Short mmCIF file of C-alpha atoms in Angstrom, two decimals:
data_model
loop_
_atom_site.label_atom_id
_atom_site.label_comp_id
_atom_site.label_asym_id
_atom_site.label_seq_id
_atom_site.Cartn_x
_atom_site.Cartn_y
_atom_site.Cartn_z
CA MET A 1 -61.84 18.17 -10.03
CA ARG A 2 -59.13 16.33 -11.93
CA THR A 3 -55.97 15.45 -10.05
CA ILE A 4 -52.49 15.80 -11.60
CA HIS A 5 -49.51 14.53 -9.66
CA THR A 6 -46.38 16.69 -9.45
CA LYS A 7 -44.27 13.67 -10.44
CA ASP A 8 -45.90 13.70 -13.89
CA ILE A 9 -45.30 17.45 -14.16
CA VAL A 10 -41.61 17.09 -13.27
CA ASP A 11 -41.11 14.39 -15.92
CA ALA A 12 -43.04 16.29 -18.59
CA VAL A 13 -41.10 19.50 -17.95
CA ALA A 14 -37.73 17.72 -17.94
CA GLY A 15 -38.60 16.02 -21.23
CA MET A 16 -39.56 19.34 -22.83
CA CYS A 17 -36.28 20.99 -21.78
CA VAL A 18 -34.21 18.24 -23.38
CA LYS A 19 -36.32 17.92 -26.54
CA ALA A 20 -36.49 21.66 -27.25
CA ASN A 21 -32.73 22.07 -26.84
CA THR A 22 -31.80 19.15 -29.09
CA GLU A 23 -34.51 19.01 -31.78
CA LEU A 24 -35.04 22.08 -33.91
CA PRO A 25 -38.83 22.62 -34.10
CA ASP A 26 -40.33 21.86 -37.53
CA ASP A 27 -41.65 25.42 -37.99
CA VAL A 28 -38.16 26.86 -37.47
CA ARG A 29 -36.56 24.34 -39.82
CA ALA A 30 -39.15 25.19 -42.48
CA ALA A 31 -38.35 28.91 -42.04
CA PHE A 32 -34.60 28.20 -42.50
CA GLU A 33 -35.33 26.22 -45.67
CA LYS A 34 -37.54 28.98 -47.06
CA ALA A 35 -34.84 31.58 -46.31
CA MET A 36 -32.20 29.36 -47.92
CA ALA A 37 -34.27 29.26 -51.13
CA GLU A 38 -34.76 33.05 -51.14
CA GLU A 39 -31.21 34.17 -50.30
CA THR A 40 -28.82 34.82 -53.18
CA SER A 41 -25.67 35.84 -51.26
CA PRO A 42 -23.20 32.96 -50.75
CA ALA A 43 -22.39 34.09 -47.17
CA ALA A 44 -26.09 34.13 -46.19
CA LYS A 45 -26.65 30.73 -47.78
CA GLU A 46 -23.59 29.30 -46.00
CA VAL A 47 -24.87 30.44 -42.59
CA LEU A 48 -28.27 28.85 -43.23
CA ARG A 49 -26.61 25.67 -44.50
CA GLN A 50 -24.56 25.49 -41.28
CA LEU A 51 -27.69 26.01 -39.18
CA LEU A 52 -29.49 23.15 -40.95
CA GLU A 53 -26.43 20.91 -40.56
CA ASN A 54 -26.21 21.95 -36.92
CA ALA A 55 -29.81 20.82 -36.39
CA ASP A 56 -29.02 17.43 -37.96
CA ILE A 57 -25.92 16.96 -35.77
CA SER A 58 -27.90 17.96 -32.71
CA ALA A 59 -30.71 15.49 -33.44
CA ASP A 60 -28.09 12.80 -34.03
CA THR A 61 -25.75 13.37 -31.08
CA LYS A 62 -28.21 14.95 -28.61
CA LEU A 63 -25.76 17.82 -28.19
CA PRO A 64 -27.71 21.03 -27.60
CA LEU A 65 -28.40 23.13 -30.72
CA CYS A 66 -26.75 26.04 -28.94
CA GLN A 67 -24.49 26.05 -25.89
CA ASP A 68 -26.67 28.82 -24.45
CA CYS A 69 -29.57 26.65 -23.31
CA GLY A 70 -31.13 29.82 -21.98
CA LEU A 71 -33.06 30.73 -18.94
CA ALA A 72 -36.05 28.41 -18.81
CA VAL A 73 -39.21 30.44 -19.46
CA TYR A 74 -42.69 28.93 -19.05
CA PHE A 75 -46.21 30.07 -19.77
CA VAL A 76 -48.56 27.86 -17.75
CA GLU A 77 -52.33 27.59 -18.16
CA VAL A 78 -53.96 25.95 -15.17
CA GLY A 79 -57.52 24.69 -15.72
CA ASP A 80 -59.80 25.69 -12.88
CA GLU A 81 -60.90 22.05 -12.47
CA VAL A 82 -57.31 20.89 -11.91
CA GLN A 83 -55.98 19.94 -8.51
CA ILE A 84 -52.23 19.49 -8.07
CA GLU A 85 -51.23 16.60 -5.82
CA GLY A 86 -47.83 15.85 -4.31
CA GLY A 87 -46.59 19.39 -3.88
CA ASN A 88 -46.57 22.85 -5.32
CA LEU A 89 -46.85 23.56 -9.08
CA ARG A 90 -44.04 26.15 -9.16
CA ASP A 91 -41.71 23.78 -7.27
CA ALA A 92 -42.57 20.96 -9.68
CA ILE A 93 -41.72 23.09 -12.73
CA ASN A 94 -38.42 24.13 -11.16
CA GLU A 95 -37.69 20.50 -10.27
CA GLY A 96 -38.42 19.45 -13.86
CA THR A 97 -36.08 22.19 -15.09
CA ARG A 98 -33.34 20.97 -12.75
CA LYS A 99 -33.83 17.39 -13.95
CA GLY A 100 -33.92 18.27 -17.66
CA TYR A 101 -30.91 20.59 -17.57
CA GLY A 102 -28.97 18.04 -15.50
CA GLU A 103 -29.80 14.82 -17.34
CA GLY A 104 -29.72 16.48 -20.78
CA PHE A 105 -26.22 17.96 -20.26
CA LEU A 106 -27.71 21.39 -20.91
CA ARG A 107 -25.81 24.50 -19.85
CA LYS A 108 -27.00 26.06 -16.61
CA SER A 109 -27.01 29.80 -17.16
CA ALA A 110 -28.78 31.28 -14.12
CA CYS A 111 -26.61 33.40 -11.84
CA ASP A 112 -26.72 36.03 -9.09
CA PRO A 113 -26.76 39.49 -10.71
CA PHE A 114 -24.08 40.92 -8.41
CA SER A 115 -21.73 38.09 -7.44
CA ARG A 116 -22.34 36.38 -10.84
CA GLN A 117 -22.28 33.07 -8.92
CA ASN A 118 -24.03 30.38 -11.02
CA THR A 119 -27.01 28.81 -9.21
CA GLY A 120 -25.68 25.54 -10.62
CA ASP A 121 -28.89 23.86 -11.74
CA GLY A 122 -30.58 26.16 -14.26
CA THR A 123 -33.18 27.39 -11.77
CA PRO A 124 -35.07 29.48 -10.87
CA ALA A 125 -37.15 29.30 -14.01
CA ILE A 126 -39.21 32.29 -15.13
CA ILE A 127 -42.82 31.11 -14.82
CA HIS A 128 -45.98 32.96 -15.90
CA PHE A 129 -49.24 31.45 -14.62
CA ASP A 130 -52.68 31.92 -16.07
CA PHE A 131 -55.97 30.36 -14.99
CA VAL A 132 -58.37 29.08 -17.63
CA PRO A 133 -61.60 27.07 -17.73
CA GLY A 134 -61.28 23.29 -17.98
CA ASP A 135 -59.47 20.32 -16.47
CA LYS A 136 -56.15 20.51 -18.32
CA LEU A 137 -52.72 21.81 -17.44
CA LYS A 138 -50.82 23.30 -20.39
CA ILE A 139 -47.15 24.21 -20.07
CA VAL A 140 -45.28 26.03 -22.84
CA TYR A 141 -41.48 26.18 -22.54
CA MET A 142 -38.83 28.19 -24.27
CA ALA A 143 -35.06 28.26 -23.82
CA LYS A 144 -34.37 32.00 -23.84
CA GLY A 145 -30.80 32.82 -24.77
CA GLY A 146 -29.01 35.80 -23.24
CA GLY A 147 -27.46 37.30 -26.37
CA SER A 148 -30.78 38.07 -28.01
CA GLU A 149 -32.51 38.94 -24.73
CA ASN A 150 -29.84 41.64 -24.19
CA MET A 151 -30.96 43.33 -27.43
CA SER A 152 -34.59 43.65 -26.20
CA ARG A 153 -36.12 46.93 -24.99
CA VAL A 154 -39.26 48.36 -23.38
CA THR A 155 -40.32 51.94 -24.05
CA MET A 156 -43.30 54.10 -23.10
CA LEU A 157 -44.32 56.01 -26.22
CA ALA A 158 -46.68 58.99 -26.23
CA PRO A 159 -50.11 58.05 -27.66
CA ALA A 160 -49.59 60.67 -30.42
CA GLN A 161 -46.64 58.66 -31.75
CA GLY A 162 -49.03 55.88 -32.77
CA TRP A 163 -48.22 53.16 -35.29
CA GLU A 164 -45.55 55.28 -37.00
CA GLY A 165 -43.73 55.69 -33.68
CA ILE A 166 -43.98 51.99 -33.00
CA LYS A 167 -42.57 51.12 -36.42
CA GLN A 168 -39.66 53.57 -36.01
CA PHE A 169 -38.74 52.15 -32.62
CA VAL A 170 -38.92 48.49 -33.65
CA ILE A 171 -36.97 48.91 -36.90
CA ASN A 172 -34.34 51.05 -35.14
CA ARG A 173 -33.96 48.45 -32.43
CA VAL A 174 -33.30 45.70 -34.98
CA ALA A 175 -30.88 48.00 -36.87
CA GLU A 176 -28.95 48.83 -33.71
CA ALA A 177 -28.83 45.19 -32.60
CA GLY A 178 -27.26 44.37 -35.99
CA PRO A 179 -25.42 41.05 -35.95
CA ASN A 180 -25.41 40.70 -32.13
CA PRO A 181 -28.60 38.68 -31.47
CA CYS A 182 -27.84 35.92 -34.04
CA PRO A 183 -30.06 36.93 -36.94
CA PRO A 184 -32.27 35.87 -38.62
CA THR A 185 -34.23 36.70 -35.50
CA ILE A 186 -37.88 36.51 -34.50
CA ILE A 187 -39.24 39.75 -33.08
CA GLY A 188 -41.86 39.47 -30.33
CA ILE A 189 -43.77 42.70 -29.86
CA GLY A 190 -46.03 43.65 -26.97
CA ILE A 191 -48.20 46.73 -27.40
CA GLY A 192 -50.41 47.92 -24.56
CA GLY A 193 -50.98 47.00 -20.93
CA THR A 194 -48.52 48.51 -18.46
CA PHE A 195 -44.72 48.72 -18.46
CA ASP A 196 -44.37 45.15 -17.13
CA HIS A 197 -47.30 43.69 -19.05
CA ALA A 198 -46.01 44.92 -22.42
CA ALA A 199 -42.80 42.95 -21.83
CA LYS A 200 -44.73 39.85 -20.82
CA ILE A 201 -46.98 39.85 -23.89
CA ALA A 202 -43.95 40.51 -26.11
CA LYS A 203 -42.39 37.35 -24.70
CA LYS A 204 -45.68 35.46 -25.05
CA SER A 205 -45.80 36.47 -28.73
CA LEU A 206 -42.58 34.48 -29.22
CA MET A 207 -44.39 31.33 -28.11
CA ARG A 208 -46.47 31.34 -31.31
CA ARG A 209 -45.50 29.02 -34.14
CA LEU A 210 -43.67 30.75 -36.97
CA ASP A 211 -46.17 29.44 -39.52
CA ASP A 212 -49.30 30.78 -37.80
CA THR A 213 -51.21 33.90 -38.82
CA HIS A 214 -52.62 36.35 -36.30
CA PRO A 215 -56.42 35.87 -36.13
CA ASP A 216 -57.01 39.65 -36.30
CA PRO A 217 -56.42 40.66 -39.95
CA ASP A 218 -55.38 44.19 -38.97
CA ILE A 219 -52.66 42.94 -36.62
CA ALA A 220 -51.61 40.28 -39.14
CA ALA A 221 -51.15 43.08 -41.71
CA LYS A 222 -49.09 45.12 -39.24
CA GLU A 223 -46.86 42.10 -38.52
CA ALA A 224 -46.32 41.62 -42.27
CA GLU A 225 -45.62 45.34 -42.78
CA LEU A 226 -42.94 45.31 -40.07
CA LYS A 227 -41.39 42.08 -41.32
CA GLU A 228 -41.07 43.48 -44.83
CA ALA A 229 -39.58 46.79 -43.63
CA ILE A 230 -37.08 45.10 -41.28
CA ASN A 231 -35.91 42.71 -43.97
CA LYS A 232 -35.10 45.73 -46.15
CA LEU A 233 -32.40 46.64 -43.60
CA GLY A 234 -30.28 43.96 -45.28
CA ILE A 235 -28.54 42.82 -42.08
CA GLY A 236 -29.01 39.19 -43.12
CA PRO A 237 -28.04 35.89 -41.47
CA MET A 238 -25.40 36.52 -38.74
CA GLY A 239 -25.14 40.13 -39.98
CA LEU A 240 -23.31 39.15 -43.16
CA GLY A 241 -25.88 40.79 -45.43
CA GLY A 242 -28.94 39.28 -47.07
CA LYS A 243 -32.69 39.29 -47.40
CA THR A 244 -33.45 37.47 -44.16
CA THR A 245 -32.91 39.66 -41.11
CA VAL A 246 -36.04 38.36 -39.39
CA LEU A 247 -37.80 35.05 -39.83
CA ASP A 248 -40.98 36.61 -38.50
CA VAL A 249 -42.60 39.33 -36.41
CA LYS A 250 -45.20 38.29 -33.82
CA MET A 251 -47.34 40.88 -32.10
CA THR A 252 -49.75 40.94 -29.16
CA VAL A 253 -51.96 43.99 -28.66
CA GLU A 254 -53.93 44.69 -25.47
CA PRO A 255 -55.68 47.74 -23.99
CA CYS A 256 -53.55 50.30 -22.17
CA HIS A 257 -53.94 53.46 -20.06
CA LEU A 258 -55.36 56.61 -21.73
CA ALA A 259 -52.02 58.34 -21.16
CA SER A 260 -49.76 55.55 -22.43
CA LEU A 261 -48.57 53.60 -25.43
CA PRO A 262 -46.33 50.90 -23.91
CA LEU A 263 -44.15 49.03 -26.40
CA ALA A 264 -41.88 46.05 -25.74
CA VAL A 265 -39.56 44.51 -28.33
CA ASN A 266 -38.33 41.06 -27.35
CA VAL A 267 -35.61 39.81 -29.67
CA GLN A 268 -35.29 36.05 -30.19
CA CYS A 269 -32.32 34.44 -31.96
CA HIS A 270 -32.82 32.03 -34.86
CA SER A 271 -32.47 29.11 -32.44
CA GLN A 272 -36.12 29.39 -31.45
CA ARG A 273 -36.36 26.46 -29.06
CA HIS A 274 -39.92 25.98 -27.89
CA GLU A 275 -42.02 23.05 -26.82
CA GLU A 276 -45.37 22.50 -25.15
CA VAL A 277 -47.16 19.81 -23.25
CA GLU A 278 -50.74 19.31 -22.09
CA LEU A 279 -51.45 17.15 -19.07
CA MET B 1 -12.38 36.22 -50.55
CA ALA B 2 -9.44 33.94 -49.87
CA GLU B 3 -9.34 30.75 -47.82
CA TYR B 4 -6.55 29.99 -45.34
CA LYS B 5 -5.53 27.14 -43.07
CA LEU B 6 -3.73 28.57 -40.04
CA THR B 7 -2.11 27.03 -36.99
CA THR B 8 -1.88 28.60 -33.52
CA PRO B 9 -0.02 30.42 -32.04
CA LEU B 10 -0.59 33.06 -34.72
CA THR B 11 2.17 35.38 -35.95
CA ASP B 12 2.03 38.93 -37.28
CA GLU B 13 2.50 37.48 -40.78
CA ASP B 14 -0.46 35.12 -40.32
CA VAL B 15 -2.67 38.01 -39.29
CA VAL B 16 -1.72 40.83 -41.67
CA GLN B 17 -2.44 38.77 -44.80
CA LEU B 18 -6.07 38.33 -43.72
CA LYS B 19 -8.84 40.53 -45.10
CA ALA B 20 -12.40 40.92 -43.85
CA GLY B 21 -14.46 38.24 -45.57
CA ASP B 22 -11.69 35.63 -45.78
CA VAL B 23 -12.46 32.13 -44.56
CA VAL B 24 -10.00 30.62 -42.06
CA PHE B 25 -9.77 27.04 -40.83
CA LEU B 26 -7.90 27.23 -37.54
CA THR B 27 -5.96 24.35 -36.02
CA GLY B 28 -4.11 24.15 -32.68
CA LYS B 29 -4.73 25.38 -29.15
CA ILE B 30 -7.20 28.15 -28.38
CA TYR B 31 -8.47 29.40 -25.02
CA SER B 32 -12.07 29.90 -23.93
CA ALA B 33 -12.86 32.99 -21.87
CA ARG B 34 -15.96 35.11 -21.50
CA ASP B 35 -17.26 37.77 -19.09
CA ALA B 36 -16.27 36.46 -15.67
CA ALA B 37 -12.96 34.94 -16.81
CA HIS B 38 -11.92 38.21 -18.46
CA LYS B 39 -12.50 40.06 -15.23
CA LYS B 40 -10.29 37.56 -13.41
CA LEU B 41 -7.57 37.77 -16.10
CA VAL B 42 -7.44 41.54 -15.74
CA ASP B 43 -7.37 41.24 -11.93
CA LEU B 44 -4.31 38.97 -12.30
CA LEU B 45 -2.61 41.51 -14.59
CA ASP B 46 -3.37 44.31 -12.11
CA ALA B 47 -1.81 42.24 -9.33
CA GLY B 48 1.30 41.66 -11.48
CA LYS B 49 0.69 37.90 -11.59
CA ASP B 50 1.12 35.42 -14.45
CA LEU B 51 -1.87 34.51 -16.59
CA PRO B 52 -2.96 30.86 -16.87
CA PHE B 53 -1.85 30.82 -20.54
CA ASP B 54 0.68 32.67 -22.69
CA LEU B 55 -0.95 35.64 -24.44
CA GLU B 56 1.80 35.90 -27.09
CA GLY B 57 0.19 34.80 -30.36
CA ALA B 58 -2.84 33.48 -28.50
CA SER B 59 -6.42 33.12 -29.73
CA ILE B 60 -9.29 33.58 -27.29
CA TYR B 61 -12.68 32.00 -28.03
CA TYR B 62 -15.64 33.77 -26.40
CA VAL B 63 -17.55 30.64 -25.44
CA GLY B 64 -19.27 29.05 -22.47
CA PRO B 65 -19.80 25.45 -23.60
CA SER B 66 -22.54 23.14 -22.42
CA PRO B 67 -21.35 20.19 -20.28
CA ALA B 68 -19.55 17.37 -22.10
CA PRO B 69 -21.76 14.28 -22.35
CA PRO B 70 -20.04 10.91 -21.87
CA GLY B 71 -17.68 10.06 -24.73
CA ARG B 72 -17.24 13.59 -26.04
CA PRO B 73 -14.53 16.16 -25.19
CA ILE B 74 -17.02 19.01 -24.92
CA GLY B 75 -20.71 19.86 -25.32
CA ALA B 76 -22.18 22.42 -27.70
CA ALA B 77 -19.67 25.23 -28.15
CA GLY B 78 -20.73 28.16 -30.30
CA PRO B 79 -19.67 31.78 -29.83
CA THR B 80 -21.17 34.29 -27.41
CA THR B 81 -21.69 38.00 -28.22
CA SER B 82 -18.32 39.73 -28.23
CA TYR B 83 -19.05 43.38 -27.30
CA ARG B 84 -19.20 42.40 -23.62
CA MET B 85 -15.47 41.69 -23.73
CA ASP B 86 -14.63 45.01 -25.44
CA SER B 87 -13.64 46.63 -22.16
CA TYR B 88 -10.86 44.03 -21.75
CA ALA B 89 -9.77 43.25 -25.33
CA PRO B 90 -7.53 46.28 -26.11
CA ARG B 91 -5.33 45.59 -23.08
CA LEU B 92 -5.00 41.91 -23.99
CA HIS B 93 -4.15 42.79 -27.61
CA SER B 94 -1.41 45.12 -26.34
CA LEU B 95 0.07 42.12 -24.50
CA GLY B 96 0.23 39.85 -27.55
CA LEU B 97 -3.29 38.47 -28.05
CA LYS B 98 -3.56 37.89 -31.82
CA ALA B 99 -7.12 36.76 -32.34
CA THR B 100 -10.53 36.71 -30.73
CA ILE B 101 -13.40 34.52 -31.86
CA GLY B 102 -17.02 35.44 -31.25
CA LYS B 103 -20.07 36.96 -32.89
CA GLY B 104 -21.42 40.50 -33.21
CA LYS B 105 -19.88 43.94 -33.44
CA ARG B 106 -16.76 45.26 -31.65
CA ASN B 107 -16.40 48.81 -30.38
CA GLU B 108 -14.06 51.44 -31.78
CA GLU B 109 -11.34 50.98 -29.12
CA THR B 110 -11.15 47.26 -29.82
CA ARG B 111 -11.06 47.76 -33.59
CA LYS B 112 -8.27 50.30 -33.18
CA ALA B 113 -6.33 47.98 -30.86
CA MET B 114 -6.49 45.29 -33.56
CA GLN B 115 -4.92 47.70 -36.05
CA ASP B 116 -2.30 48.91 -33.56
CA HIS B 117 -1.24 45.43 -32.48
CA LYS B 118 -1.83 43.42 -35.70
CA ALA B 119 -4.71 41.33 -34.47
CA VAL B 120 -7.87 39.92 -36.00
CA TYR B 121 -11.48 39.23 -35.00
CA PHE B 122 -13.03 36.04 -36.30
CA GLY B 123 -16.73 35.27 -36.43
CA ALA B 124 -18.01 31.76 -35.86
CA THR B 125 -21.65 30.98 -36.64
CA GLY B 126 -23.76 31.78 -33.60
CA GLY B 127 -26.25 29.09 -32.69
CA ALA B 128 -24.25 26.37 -34.43
CA GLY B 129 -23.00 24.95 -31.14
CA ALA B 130 -23.28 21.28 -32.08
CA LEU B 131 -21.62 21.79 -35.47
CA LEU B 132 -18.68 23.76 -34.00
CA SER B 133 -18.27 21.21 -31.22
CA ASN B 134 -17.24 18.68 -33.87
CA SER B 135 -14.05 20.68 -34.60
CA ILE B 136 -12.97 20.67 -30.93
CA LYS B 137 -10.93 17.55 -30.33
CA LYS B 138 -9.78 18.14 -26.76
CA SER B 139 -10.79 20.44 -23.93
CA GLU B 140 -9.33 20.87 -20.48
CA VAL B 141 -10.12 23.40 -17.75
CA ILE B 142 -6.86 25.24 -16.95
CA ALA B 143 -8.14 28.02 -14.67
CA PHE B 144 -11.10 29.30 -12.67
CA ASP B 145 -12.88 25.93 -12.42
CA GLU B 146 -15.31 27.58 -9.99
CA LEU B 147 -16.78 29.54 -12.89
CA GLY B 148 -18.33 26.38 -14.35
CA PRO B 149 -19.26 27.07 -18.00
CA GLU B 150 -17.22 30.29 -17.79
CA ALA B 151 -13.96 28.60 -16.72
CA ILE B 152 -10.90 28.99 -18.94
CA ARG B 153 -10.42 25.93 -21.11
CA GLU B 154 -7.52 25.02 -23.33
CA MET B 155 -9.19 23.63 -26.44
CA THR B 156 -7.47 21.78 -29.23
CA VAL B 157 -9.25 22.52 -32.49
CA GLU B 158 -8.92 21.09 -35.98
CA ASP B 159 -10.01 23.11 -38.99
CA PHE B 160 -12.27 25.28 -36.86
CA PRO B 161 -14.41 27.16 -39.45
CA LEU B 162 -14.10 30.96 -39.09
CA LEU B 163 -14.77 34.12 -41.03
CA VAL B 164 -12.63 37.27 -40.74
CA ILE B 165 -14.99 39.97 -39.46
CA ASN B 166 -12.44 42.68 -38.54
CA ASP B 167 -8.98 42.51 -40.07
CA ALA B 168 -5.81 44.27 -38.89
CA HIS B 169 -6.27 46.99 -41.52
CA GLY B 170 -9.48 48.53 -40.22
CA ASN B 171 -11.94 46.68 -42.46
CA GLU B 172 -15.19 45.15 -41.23
CA LEU B 173 -17.39 42.55 -42.89
CA TYR B 174 -20.79 43.23 -41.27
CA ALA B 175 -23.54 44.71 -43.42
CA VAL B 176 -24.44 48.31 -42.62
CA PRO B 177 -28.22 48.45 -41.95
CA ASP B 178 -30.01 50.27 -44.77
CA ARG B 179 -32.31 52.47 -42.70
CA LYS B 180 -33.51 54.39 -45.73
CA ALA B 181 -34.73 51.25 -47.50
CA ALA B 182 -36.49 50.25 -44.28
CA GLY B 183 -38.28 53.61 -44.23
CA ILE B 184 -36.87 55.09 -41.02
CA GLU B 185 -34.65 57.77 -42.49
#
């Protein structure tokens, strides 16, 4: 067994929160630059120019890229030869979140659903655990903003609706969301599992780098097909019209019940703040 | 597409000249308010009490800024999605509110209220919180401190970069999604 102390986890998590919220990841910057080169409309170009300038100011001043520093979402892979010392892993991740959101002057956006009272420290984080072979602990973080999350949906299609039904639903969702989720967005799609699992794998899809390609060529082709169709909607950066409505579409497909075709569409704004650490 | 430099409070004349697509650089005092603050504003109106700021000619910015780090008046301060304030906006427009600043679409009642009361809806670039922060020179909580990021702040802005999304004449700038081109119609 390999021992990892919670103190190291707290510090690593806090560091990720601050870094992700103040340094635009290189894959996202590259996607902005590519979109900037492809767009011809002055309004679309101006939005992208502002987003690139925003990233420079943020890196310079350490102001967050966006005031909505999100709910903190983590996907954690715990190696089965890892032993946590000094406390509980969930507590340590929440403590790291508290530290990062406090020391980084990040906005705390967690509140009670009824009273709307802010919890005051950015916790509780949303944490998904998985157990894997090995002696490492991998933590992937994303700052999930509320505006784009509000545009997300889960639906239970009939198996007969198939790929055509999936395409219709996803494209319609992006069309109806229009300018609201801060396009150009990234669309995370979960197909399969159960009602809850589809949503989880849709979110997990958003953790992939924008410049990766799905290892399954059939799914990679479906992602490309959706991306091309959605970009024909012409919604464009911030809804002002243009060729770039989505930066990318990322899909995860898993087996489901004979009776079901679960589909989750998780919308992510252009400020795709993600970071990962391996301890 | 014209470009204007305007100073708050805004007048009818300021607003009616604007057309969807115009660029506006706004200077003066604006007020932050989002979901929770709007509910409290309307509660005050229902109780017949004064609001924490004068609505006549006012501009409301839908924003919940991140905390101000040392040496800066405010943290990141980009717009939040505006439709959530649509249930409050028509009433505030009828009481003199001239402009709202946010991102995303407004509903029909709000668009009609802007026409009826000569008001305008500005878009600021969502997700450009650090960039927009640079145009905010001063910020002070004037009401509902307990709401934290959602408190009402009086912000002094200089050349705040905005785009007219809905003008007072019923026009809207947002692109209409081409469902046919995307193969779903």
